[in-house]
Tab-separated table of C-alpha atoms in Angstrom:
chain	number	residue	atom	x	y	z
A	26	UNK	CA	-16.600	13.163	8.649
A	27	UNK	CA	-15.047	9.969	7.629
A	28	UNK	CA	-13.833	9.212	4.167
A	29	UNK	CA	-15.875	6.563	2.468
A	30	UNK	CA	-16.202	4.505	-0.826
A	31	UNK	CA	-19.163	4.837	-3.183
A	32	UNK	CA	-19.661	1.446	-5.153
A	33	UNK	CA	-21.338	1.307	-8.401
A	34	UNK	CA	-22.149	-0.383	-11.388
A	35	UNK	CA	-23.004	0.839	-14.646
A	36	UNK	CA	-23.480	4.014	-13.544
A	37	UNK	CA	-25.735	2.799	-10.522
A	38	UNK	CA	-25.010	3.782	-7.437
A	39	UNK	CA	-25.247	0.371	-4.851
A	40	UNK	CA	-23.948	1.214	-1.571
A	41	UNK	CA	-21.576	3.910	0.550
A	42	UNK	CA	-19.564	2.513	2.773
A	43	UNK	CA	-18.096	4.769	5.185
A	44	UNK	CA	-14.438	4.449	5.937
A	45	UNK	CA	-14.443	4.108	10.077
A	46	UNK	CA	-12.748	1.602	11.013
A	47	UNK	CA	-9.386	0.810	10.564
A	48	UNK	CA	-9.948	-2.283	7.914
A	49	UNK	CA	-12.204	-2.586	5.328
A	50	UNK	CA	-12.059	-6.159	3.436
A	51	UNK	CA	-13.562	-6.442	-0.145
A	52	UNK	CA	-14.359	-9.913	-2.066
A	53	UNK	CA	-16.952	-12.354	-3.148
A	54	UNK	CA	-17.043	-14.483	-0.045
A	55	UNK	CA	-19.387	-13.760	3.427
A	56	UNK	CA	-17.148	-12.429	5.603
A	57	UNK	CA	-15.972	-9.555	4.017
A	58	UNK	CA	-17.447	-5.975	4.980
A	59	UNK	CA	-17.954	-5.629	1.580
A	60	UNK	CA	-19.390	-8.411	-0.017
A	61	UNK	CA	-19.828	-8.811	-3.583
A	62	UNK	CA	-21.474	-11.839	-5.598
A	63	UNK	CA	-19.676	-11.996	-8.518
A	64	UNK	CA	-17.291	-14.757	-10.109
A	65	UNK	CA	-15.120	-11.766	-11.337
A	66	UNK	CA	-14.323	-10.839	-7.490
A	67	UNK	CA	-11.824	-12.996	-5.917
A	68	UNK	CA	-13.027	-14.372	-2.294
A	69	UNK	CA	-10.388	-12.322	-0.585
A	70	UNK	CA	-10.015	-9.680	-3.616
A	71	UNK	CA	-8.737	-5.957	-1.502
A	72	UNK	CA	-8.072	-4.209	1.825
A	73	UNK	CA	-8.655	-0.619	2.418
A	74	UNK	CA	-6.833	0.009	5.549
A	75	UNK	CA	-7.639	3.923	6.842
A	76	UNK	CA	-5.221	5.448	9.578
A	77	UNK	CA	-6.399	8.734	10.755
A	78	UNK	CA	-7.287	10.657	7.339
A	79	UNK	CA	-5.053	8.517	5.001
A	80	UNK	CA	-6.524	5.032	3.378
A	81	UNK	CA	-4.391	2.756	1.556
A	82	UNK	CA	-5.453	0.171	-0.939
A	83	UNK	CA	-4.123	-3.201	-1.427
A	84	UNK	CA	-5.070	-6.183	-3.800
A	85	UNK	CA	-4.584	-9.636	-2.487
A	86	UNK	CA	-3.503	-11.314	-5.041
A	87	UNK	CA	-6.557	-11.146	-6.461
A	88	UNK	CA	-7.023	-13.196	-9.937
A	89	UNK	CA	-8.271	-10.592	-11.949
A	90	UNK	CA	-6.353	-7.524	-10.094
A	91	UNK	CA	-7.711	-4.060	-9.010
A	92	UNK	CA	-7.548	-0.685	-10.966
A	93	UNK	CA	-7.423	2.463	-9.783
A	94	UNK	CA	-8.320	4.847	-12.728
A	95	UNK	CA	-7.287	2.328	-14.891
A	96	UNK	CA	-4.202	1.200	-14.035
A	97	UNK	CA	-3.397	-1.962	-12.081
A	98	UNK	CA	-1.912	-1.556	-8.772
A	99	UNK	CA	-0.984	-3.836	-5.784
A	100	UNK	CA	-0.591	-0.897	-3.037
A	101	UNK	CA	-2.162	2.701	-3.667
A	102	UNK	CA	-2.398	5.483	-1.161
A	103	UNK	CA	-6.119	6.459	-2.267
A	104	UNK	CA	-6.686	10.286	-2.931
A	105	UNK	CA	-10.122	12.013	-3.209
A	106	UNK	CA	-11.949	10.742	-6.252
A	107	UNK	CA	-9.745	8.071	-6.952
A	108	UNK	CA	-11.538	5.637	-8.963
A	109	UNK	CA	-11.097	2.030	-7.691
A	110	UNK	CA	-12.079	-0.735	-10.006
A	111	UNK	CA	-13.426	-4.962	-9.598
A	112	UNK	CA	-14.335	-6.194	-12.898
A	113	UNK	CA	-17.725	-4.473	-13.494
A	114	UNK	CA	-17.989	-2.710	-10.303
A	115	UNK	CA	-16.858	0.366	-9.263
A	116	UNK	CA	-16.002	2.680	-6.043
A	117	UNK	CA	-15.450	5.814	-5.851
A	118	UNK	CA	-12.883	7.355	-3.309
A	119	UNK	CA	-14.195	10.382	-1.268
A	120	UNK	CA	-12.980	12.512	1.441
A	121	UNK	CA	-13.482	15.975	2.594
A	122	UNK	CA	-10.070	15.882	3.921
A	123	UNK	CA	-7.336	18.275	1.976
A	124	UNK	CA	-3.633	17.532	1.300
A	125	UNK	CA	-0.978	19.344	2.845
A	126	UNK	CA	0.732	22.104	0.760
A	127	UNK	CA	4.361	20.772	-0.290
A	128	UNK	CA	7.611	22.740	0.693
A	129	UNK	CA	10.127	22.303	-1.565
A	130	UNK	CA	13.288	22.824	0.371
A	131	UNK	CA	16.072	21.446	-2.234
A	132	UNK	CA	17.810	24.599	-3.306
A	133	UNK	CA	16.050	27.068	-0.515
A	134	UNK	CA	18.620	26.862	2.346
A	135	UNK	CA	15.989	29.797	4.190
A	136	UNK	CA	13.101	27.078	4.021
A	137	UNK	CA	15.643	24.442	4.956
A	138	UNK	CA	16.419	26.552	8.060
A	139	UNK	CA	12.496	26.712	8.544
A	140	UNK	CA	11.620	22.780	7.674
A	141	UNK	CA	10.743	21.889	11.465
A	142	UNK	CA	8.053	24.484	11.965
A	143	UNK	CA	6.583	23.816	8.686
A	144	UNK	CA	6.254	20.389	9.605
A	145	UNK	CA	4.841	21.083	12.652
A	146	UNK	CA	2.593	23.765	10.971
A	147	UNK	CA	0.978	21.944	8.079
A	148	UNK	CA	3.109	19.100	7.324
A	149	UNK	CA	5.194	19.263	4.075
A	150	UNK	CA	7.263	17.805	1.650
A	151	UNK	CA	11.111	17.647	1.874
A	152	UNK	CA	12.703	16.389	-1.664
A	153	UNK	CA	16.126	14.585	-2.297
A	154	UNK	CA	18.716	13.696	-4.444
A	155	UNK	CA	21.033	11.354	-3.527
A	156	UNK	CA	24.439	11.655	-5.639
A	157	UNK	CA	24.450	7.908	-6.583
A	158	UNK	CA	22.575	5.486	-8.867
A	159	UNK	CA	19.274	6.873	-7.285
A	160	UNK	CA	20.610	10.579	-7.984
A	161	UNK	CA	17.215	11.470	-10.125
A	162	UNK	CA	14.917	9.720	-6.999
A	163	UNK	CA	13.068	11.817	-4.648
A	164	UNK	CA	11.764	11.445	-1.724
A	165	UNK	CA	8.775	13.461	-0.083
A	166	UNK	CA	8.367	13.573	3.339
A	167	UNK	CA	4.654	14.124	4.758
A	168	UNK	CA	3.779	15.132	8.595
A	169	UNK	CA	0.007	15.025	9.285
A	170	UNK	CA	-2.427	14.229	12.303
A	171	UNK	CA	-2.304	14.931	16.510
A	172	UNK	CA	-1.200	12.984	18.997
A	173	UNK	CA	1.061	12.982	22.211
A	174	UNK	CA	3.339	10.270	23.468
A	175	UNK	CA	5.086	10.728	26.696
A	176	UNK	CA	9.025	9.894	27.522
A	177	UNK	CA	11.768	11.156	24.553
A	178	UNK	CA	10.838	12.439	20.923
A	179	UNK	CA	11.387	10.459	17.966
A	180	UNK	CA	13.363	11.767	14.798
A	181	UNK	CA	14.708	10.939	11.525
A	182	UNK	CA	18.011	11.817	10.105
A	183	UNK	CA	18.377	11.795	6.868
A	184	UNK	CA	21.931	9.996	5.991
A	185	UNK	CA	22.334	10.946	2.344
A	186	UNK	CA	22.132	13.083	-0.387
A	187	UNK	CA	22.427	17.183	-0.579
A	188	UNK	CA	20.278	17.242	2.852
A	189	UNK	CA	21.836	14.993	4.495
A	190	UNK	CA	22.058	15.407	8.534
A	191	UNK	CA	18.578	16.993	8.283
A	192	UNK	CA	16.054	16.077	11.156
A	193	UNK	CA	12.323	15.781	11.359
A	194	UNK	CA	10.760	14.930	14.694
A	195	UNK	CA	7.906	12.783	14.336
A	196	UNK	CA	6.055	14.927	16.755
A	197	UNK	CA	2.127	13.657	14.033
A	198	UNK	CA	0.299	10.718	14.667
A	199	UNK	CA	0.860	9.286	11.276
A	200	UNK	CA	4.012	10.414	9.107
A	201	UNK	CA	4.312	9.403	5.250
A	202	UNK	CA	7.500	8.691	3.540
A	203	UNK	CA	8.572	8.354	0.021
A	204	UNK	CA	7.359	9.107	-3.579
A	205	UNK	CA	3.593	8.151	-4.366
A	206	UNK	CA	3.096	6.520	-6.978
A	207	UNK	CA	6.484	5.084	-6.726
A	208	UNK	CA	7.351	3.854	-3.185
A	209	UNK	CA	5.570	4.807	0.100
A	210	UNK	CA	5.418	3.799	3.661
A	211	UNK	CA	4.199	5.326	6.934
A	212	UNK	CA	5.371	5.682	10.349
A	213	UNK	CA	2.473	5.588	12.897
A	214	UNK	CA	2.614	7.029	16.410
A	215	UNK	CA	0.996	4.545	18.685
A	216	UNK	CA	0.785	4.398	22.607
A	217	UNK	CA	3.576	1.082	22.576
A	218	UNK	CA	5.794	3.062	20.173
A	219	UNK	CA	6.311	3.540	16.658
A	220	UNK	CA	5.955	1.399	13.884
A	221	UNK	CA	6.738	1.190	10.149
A	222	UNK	CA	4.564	-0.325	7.157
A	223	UNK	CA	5.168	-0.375	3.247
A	224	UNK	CA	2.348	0.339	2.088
A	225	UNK	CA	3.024	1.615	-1.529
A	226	UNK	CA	5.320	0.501	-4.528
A	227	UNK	CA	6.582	-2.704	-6.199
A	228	UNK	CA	10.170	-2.010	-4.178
A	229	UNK	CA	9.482	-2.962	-0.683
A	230	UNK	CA	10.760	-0.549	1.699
A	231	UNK	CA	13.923	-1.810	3.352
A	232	UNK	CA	14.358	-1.706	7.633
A	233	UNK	CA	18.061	-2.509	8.796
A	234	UNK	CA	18.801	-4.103	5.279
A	235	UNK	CA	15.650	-6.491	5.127
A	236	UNK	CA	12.861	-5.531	2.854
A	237	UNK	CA	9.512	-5.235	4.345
A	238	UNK	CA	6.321	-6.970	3.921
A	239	UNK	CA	2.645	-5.461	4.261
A	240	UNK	CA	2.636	-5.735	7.964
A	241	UNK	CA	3.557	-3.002	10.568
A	242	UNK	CA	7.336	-3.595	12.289
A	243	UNK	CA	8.023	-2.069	15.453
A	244	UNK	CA	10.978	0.773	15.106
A	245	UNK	CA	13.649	0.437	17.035
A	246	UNK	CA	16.585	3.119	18.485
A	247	UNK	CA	18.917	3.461	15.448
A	248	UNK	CA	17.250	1.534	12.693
A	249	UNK	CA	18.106	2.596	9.371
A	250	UNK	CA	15.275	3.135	6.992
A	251	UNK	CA	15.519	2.722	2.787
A	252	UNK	CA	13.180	4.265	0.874
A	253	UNK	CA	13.474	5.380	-2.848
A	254	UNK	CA	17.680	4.821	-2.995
A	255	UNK	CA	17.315	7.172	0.560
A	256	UNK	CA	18.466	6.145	3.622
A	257	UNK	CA	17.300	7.493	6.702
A	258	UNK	CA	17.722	6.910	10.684
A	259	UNK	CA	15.356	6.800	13.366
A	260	UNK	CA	16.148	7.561	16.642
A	261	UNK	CA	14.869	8.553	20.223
A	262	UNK	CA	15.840	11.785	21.118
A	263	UNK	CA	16.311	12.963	24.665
């Protein structure tokens, strides 16, 4: 069952729209898949992009912004019952789909040892401290979804902090890196390789020293990845 958005006003339900395609436009003008006719709503006002069972919110630039549960965001990773909100109108986030359990494997070198299979169990959520000006940052790492690439695995290796020289194979379709709420971008697994998108978070994540923009990059062998003051490398493994 695919996730979908419930829109509303007032307390009147309008419209579901069900979350199956990849891109879901929202604004005032025609060609958007949701349309809505009201001077509040920008022409081009939002984008709910969905990638397997994980849908990400962005506002354009619209002029009077987007809430979710009332507070302004430019890029949200959208959880069930978020509450997304244009002007008067409303939409309501839903999804049948549950969210992985977190490991914590900071000070538990025996579910360090274990962190692949986890991973490749359930997915799960690796946390990090570098010792610099980030030193109170974390950084979750999330594993989710099924799908097989032939030719050499892809990993990241994480270059700093107490787990540094720790690897997760991106053996998932989609993975999820960083802190929501705070910085977040994805690595999807797609037949012409693997590709990188911010998708979360006033920083922009940084590839190979250059911050990114909203649009998926194709990873290379070796690129170095930035994400909340954590630096990580992603490579083809043999």
């Amino acid at each position: 069952m695919a996730a979908k958005l419930v829109l509303s006003m007032d307390g009147l339900v309008l419209k579901e729209i069900s979350l199956a395609k990849e891109r879901i436009t929202i604004g005032r003008k025609p060609h958007n898949d949701v349309q809505i006719e009201n001077l509040a709503i920008s022409g081009d006002h939002a984008v709910v992009v969905t990638i397997l069972n994980d849908s990400f919110l962005e506002d354009l630039n619209s002029t009077n912004g987007t809430l979710v549960n009332g507070q302004a965001v430019k890029k949200h990773v959208l959880r069930n019952n978020d509450v997304i909100e244009l002007g008067k109108y409303k939409m309501k986030y839903m999804t049948d789909t549950s969210a992985p359990v977190p490991v914590d494997t900071t000070n538990d070198p025996e579910k360090t040892a274990g962190l692949r299979s986890n991973f490749a169990k359930r997915g799960g959520s690796l946390q990090l401290a570098p010792g610099d000006k980030h030193s109170a940052s974390s950084v979750g790492v999330v594993s989710k979804g099924r799908h097989g690439i032939m030719g050499a695995s892809a990993v990241v290796q994480l270059l700093n902090g107490p787990n540094a020289g720790k690897e997760l194979e991106l053996t998932k379709t989609l993975t999820t890196l960083g802190k929501p709420g705070l910085q977040v971008a994805v690595i999807a697994k797609r037949p012409l390789g693997y590709f990188i998108t911010h998708v979360e978070g006033e920083t922009p994540t940084v590839l190979n020293g250059k911050a990114l923009d909203g649009q998926a990059h194709a990873l290379t062998d070796h690129d170095v990845i930035e994400i909340v003051g954590v630096k990580m490398e992603f490579f083809f493994k043999a």
